[in-house]
């Protein structure tokens, strides 16, 4: 025997609301849906790594030295921007990146590290060659100056010294 046979289920009657109340109820339902979307976004995107980053930043902002350093950094950036240095830096970085793209940096650094040894061996060879001739005095100097290799070496050294001297010293002579 079924006990529910004799019982009647009450039917739900909608509340008696006017049109503006129904509109307000619809807006409330829309806001609830938006709140759910925001909540799921927060759970999905603001958890994990982002939360750790926010915590790290909040610890950084507790440092009393941060704000003065940040002000100075921003002031420096504004100055660099005003004089065009940031644009030049960007352009130079682009050029350097393009130049380094096809360069084997390990090989280049290895060659640069070997350069002092090469210079030292060239100097050693030059000093050994000069000691073999045993030329001394003014006559020996004049004899050496007639040698084309010596003249070329002196010109090269003079050009290097001229290129390395500051511009104010170049115009003074």
CSV table of C-alpha atoms in Angstrom, one decimal:
chain,number,residue,atom,x,y,z
A,1,UNK,CA,0.0,0.0,0.0
A,2,UNK,CA,1.3,3.4,-1.0
A,3,UNK,CA,1.1,6.1,1.7
A,4,UNK,CA,1.3,8.9,-0.8
A,5,UNK,CA,-1.9,8.0,-2.6
A,6,UNK,CA,-4.1,10.0,-0.4
A,7,UNK,CA,-1.8,13.0,0.0
A,8,UNK,CA,-1.8,15.8,-2.4
A,9,UNK,CA,1.3,17.8,-3.3
A,10,UNK,CA,0.8,21.5,-2.8
A,11,UNK,CA,1.4,23.4,-6.0
A,12,UNK,CA,3.8,26.4,-5.8
A,13,UNK,CA,2.2,29.6,-6.7
A,14,UNK,CA,4.4,32.4,-7.9
A,15,UNK,CA,4.6,35.4,-5.7
A,16,UNK,CA,2.5,38.3,-6.6
A,17,UNK,CA,5.1,40.9,-7.9
A,18,UNK,CA,4.6,43.8,-10.1
A,19,UNK,CA,6.6,44.5,-13.2
A,20,UNK,CA,9.3,46.7,-11.6
A,21,UNK,CA,9.8,44.0,-8.8
A,22,UNK,CA,10.2,41.3,-11.5
A,23,UNK,CA,12.8,43.6,-13.3
A,24,UNK,CA,14.7,44.1,-10.0
A,25,UNK,CA,14.7,40.4,-9.3
A,26,UNK,CA,16.1,39.8,-12.9
A,27,UNK,CA,18.9,42.4,-12.2
A,28,UNK,CA,19.7,40.7,-8.9
A,29,UNK,CA,20.0,37.4,-10.7
A,30,UNK,CA,22.3,38.9,-13.3
A,31,UNK,CA,24.5,40.4,-10.6
A,32,UNK,CA,24.6,37.0,-8.9
A,33,UNK,CA,25.8,35.4,-12.2
A,34,UNK,CA,28.5,38.1,-12.5
A,35,UNK,CA,29.6,37.5,-9.0
A,36,UNK,CA,29.9,33.8,-9.7
A,37,UNK,CA,32.0,34.5,-12.8
A,38,UNK,CA,34.3,36.8,-10.9
A,39,UNK,CA,34.7,34.2,-8.2
A,40,UNK,CA,35.5,31.5,-10.6
A,41,UNK,CA,38.0,33.8,-12.3
A,42,UNK,CA,39.7,34.6,-9.0
A,43,UNK,CA,39.9,31.0,-8.0
A,44,UNK,CA,41.2,30.0,-11.5
A,45,UNK,CA,43.6,32.8,-12.3
A,46,UNK,CA,44.6,34.4,-9.0
A,47,UNK,CA,45.6,31.2,-7.2
A,48,UNK,CA,49.0,29.5,-7.2
A,49,UNK,CA,51.8,31.3,-8.9
A,50,UNK,CA,50.0,34.6,-9.0
A,51,UNK,CA,49.3,34.5,-5.3
A,52,UNK,CA,52.9,33.8,-4.6
A,53,UNK,CA,53.9,36.8,-6.9
A,54,UNK,CA,51.5,39.1,-5.1
A,55,UNK,CA,52.9,38.0,-1.7
A,56,UNK,CA,56.4,38.5,-2.9
A,57,UNK,CA,55.5,42.0,-4.1
A,58,UNK,CA,53.7,42.8,-0.9
A,59,UNK,CA,56.9,41.8,1.1
A,60,UNK,CA,58.9,44.0,-1.2
A,61,UNK,CA,56.6,47.0,-0.6
A,62,UNK,CA,57.2,46.6,3.1
A,63,UNK,CA,60.9,47.6,2.6
A,64,UNK,CA,61.2,51.3,3.6
A,65,UNK,CA,64.0,51.8,1.0
A,66,UNK,CA,61.8,50.8,-1.9
A,67,UNK,CA,59.9,54.0,-2.5
A,68,UNK,CA,62.9,56.3,-2.6
A,69,UNK,CA,64.7,53.9,-4.9
A,70,UNK,CA,61.7,53.6,-7.1
A,71,UNK,CA,61.3,57.4,-7.3
A,72,UNK,CA,65.0,57.7,-8.2
A,73,UNK,CA,64.7,54.9,-10.8
A,74,UNK,CA,61.7,56.5,-12.4
A,75,UNK,CA,63.3,60.0,-12.4
A,76,UNK,CA,66.4,58.5,-14.1
A,77,UNK,CA,64.2,56.8,-16.7
A,78,UNK,CA,62.4,60.1,-17.4
A,79,UNK,CA,65.8,61.8,-17.9
A,80,UNK,CA,67.1,59.1,-20.1
A,81,UNK,CA,63.9,59.3,-22.2
A,82,UNK,CA,64.1,63.1,-22.5
A,83,UNK,CA,67.7,63.1,-23.8
A,84,UNK,CA,67.0,60.2,-26.2
A,85,UNK,CA,69.3,57.7,-24.4
A,86,UNK,CA,66.6,55.1,-24.0
A,87,UNK,CA,66.0,55.1,-27.7
A,88,UNK,CA,69.7,54.8,-28.4
A,89,UNK,CA,70.0,52.0,-25.9
A,90,UNK,CA,67.1,50.1,-27.5
A,91,UNK,CA,68.6,50.6,-31.0
A,92,UNK,CA,72.0,49.5,-29.8
A,93,UNK,CA,70.5,46.5,-28.1
A,94,UNK,CA,68.7,45.5,-31.3
A,95,UNK,CA,72.0,45.9,-33.3
A,96,UNK,CA,73.9,43.9,-30.8
A,97,UNK,CA,71.3,41.2,-30.8
A,98,UNK,CA,71.4,41.0,-34.6
A,99,UNK,CA,75.1,40.9,-34.6
A,100,UNK,CA,75.3,38.2,-31.9
A,101,UNK,CA,72.6,36.1,-33.4
A,102,UNK,CA,75.1,34.5,-35.8
A,103,UNK,CA,78.1,34.7,-33.6
A,104,UNK,CA,79.6,31.9,-31.5
A,105,UNK,CA,80.1,33.7,-28.2
A,106,UNK,CA,82.2,30.9,-26.7
A,107,UNK,CA,84.6,31.0,-29.6
A,108,UNK,CA,84.8,34.8,-29.5
A,109,UNK,CA,85.4,34.9,-25.8
A,110,UNK,CA,88.1,32.2,-26.1
A,111,UNK,CA,89.9,34.3,-28.8
A,112,UNK,CA,89.7,37.4,-26.6
A,113,UNK,CA,91.1,35.5,-23.6
A,114,UNK,CA,94.0,34.3,-25.8
A,115,UNK,CA,94.7,37.9,-27.1
A,116,UNK,CA,97.0,38.9,-24.2
A,117,UNK,CA,99.1,35.8,-24.7
A,118,UNK,CA,99.4,36.6,-28.5
A,119,UNK,CA,100.5,40.1,-27.7
A,120,UNK,CA,103.0,38.9,-25.3
A,121,UNK,CA,104.5,36.4,-27.8
A,122,UNK,CA,104.7,39.1,-30.5
A,123,UNK,CA,106.5,41.5,-28.0
A,124,UNK,CA,108.9,38.6,-27.1
A,125,UNK,CA,109.6,37.9,-30.8
A,126,UNK,CA,110.2,41.6,-31.5
A,127,UNK,CA,112.6,42.0,-28.6
A,128,UNK,CA,114.5,38.9,-29.6
A,129,UNK,CA,114.9,40.1,-33.1
A,130,UNK,CA,116.2,43.5,-32.0
A,131,UNK,CA,118.8,42.0,-29.7
A,132,UNK,CA,120.3,40.0,-32.6
A,133,UNK,CA,121.3,43.1,-34.5
A,134,UNK,CA,123.2,44.8,-31.6
A,135,UNK,CA,122.7,48.2,-33.1
A,136,UNK,CA,123.3,51.0,-30.6
A,137,UNK,CA,123.6,54.7,-30.5
A,138,UNK,CA,122.2,57.3,-32.9
A,139,UNK,CA,123.6,55.5,-35.9
A,140,UNK,CA,121.8,52.3,-34.9
A,141,UNK,CA,118.5,54.2,-34.4
A,142,UNK,CA,118.8,55.8,-37.8
A,143,UNK,CA,119.5,52.4,-39.4
A,144,UNK,CA,116.4,51.0,-37.7
A,145,UNK,CA,114.2,53.9,-38.9
A,146,UNK,CA,115.1,53.2,-42.5
A,147,UNK,CA,113.5,49.7,-42.2
A,148,UNK,CA,110.0,49.7,-43.8
A,149,UNK,CA,108.5,47.4,-41.1
A,150,UNK,CA,109.8,49.7,-38.4
A,151,UNK,CA,108.3,52.7,-40.1
A,152,UNK,CA,105.0,50.9,-40.5
A,153,UNK,CA,105.0,49.9,-36.9
A,154,UNK,CA,105.6,53.5,-35.7
A,155,UNK,CA,102.8,54.8,-38.0
A,156,UNK,CA,100.4,52.1,-36.6
A,157,UNK,CA,101.3,53.0,-33.0
A,158,UNK,CA,100.9,56.7,-33.7
A,159,UNK,CA,97.5,56.2,-35.3
A,160,UNK,CA,96.4,54.0,-32.3
A,161,UNK,CA,97.6,56.7,-29.8
A,162,UNK,CA,95.7,59.4,-31.8
A,163,UNK,CA,92.5,57.3,-31.9
A,164,UNK,CA,92.7,56.7,-28.2
A,165,UNK,CA,93.4,60.2,-27.1
A,166,UNK,CA,90.4,62.4,-26.0
A,167,UNK,CA,89.0,64.8,-28.6
A,168,UNK,CA,90.1,67.9,-26.6
A,169,UNK,CA,93.8,66.7,-26.9
A,170,UNK,CA,93.4,66.1,-30.6
A,171,UNK,CA,92.2,69.6,-31.4
A,172,UNK,CA,94.9,71.2,-29.2
A,173,UNK,CA,97.7,70.1,-31.4
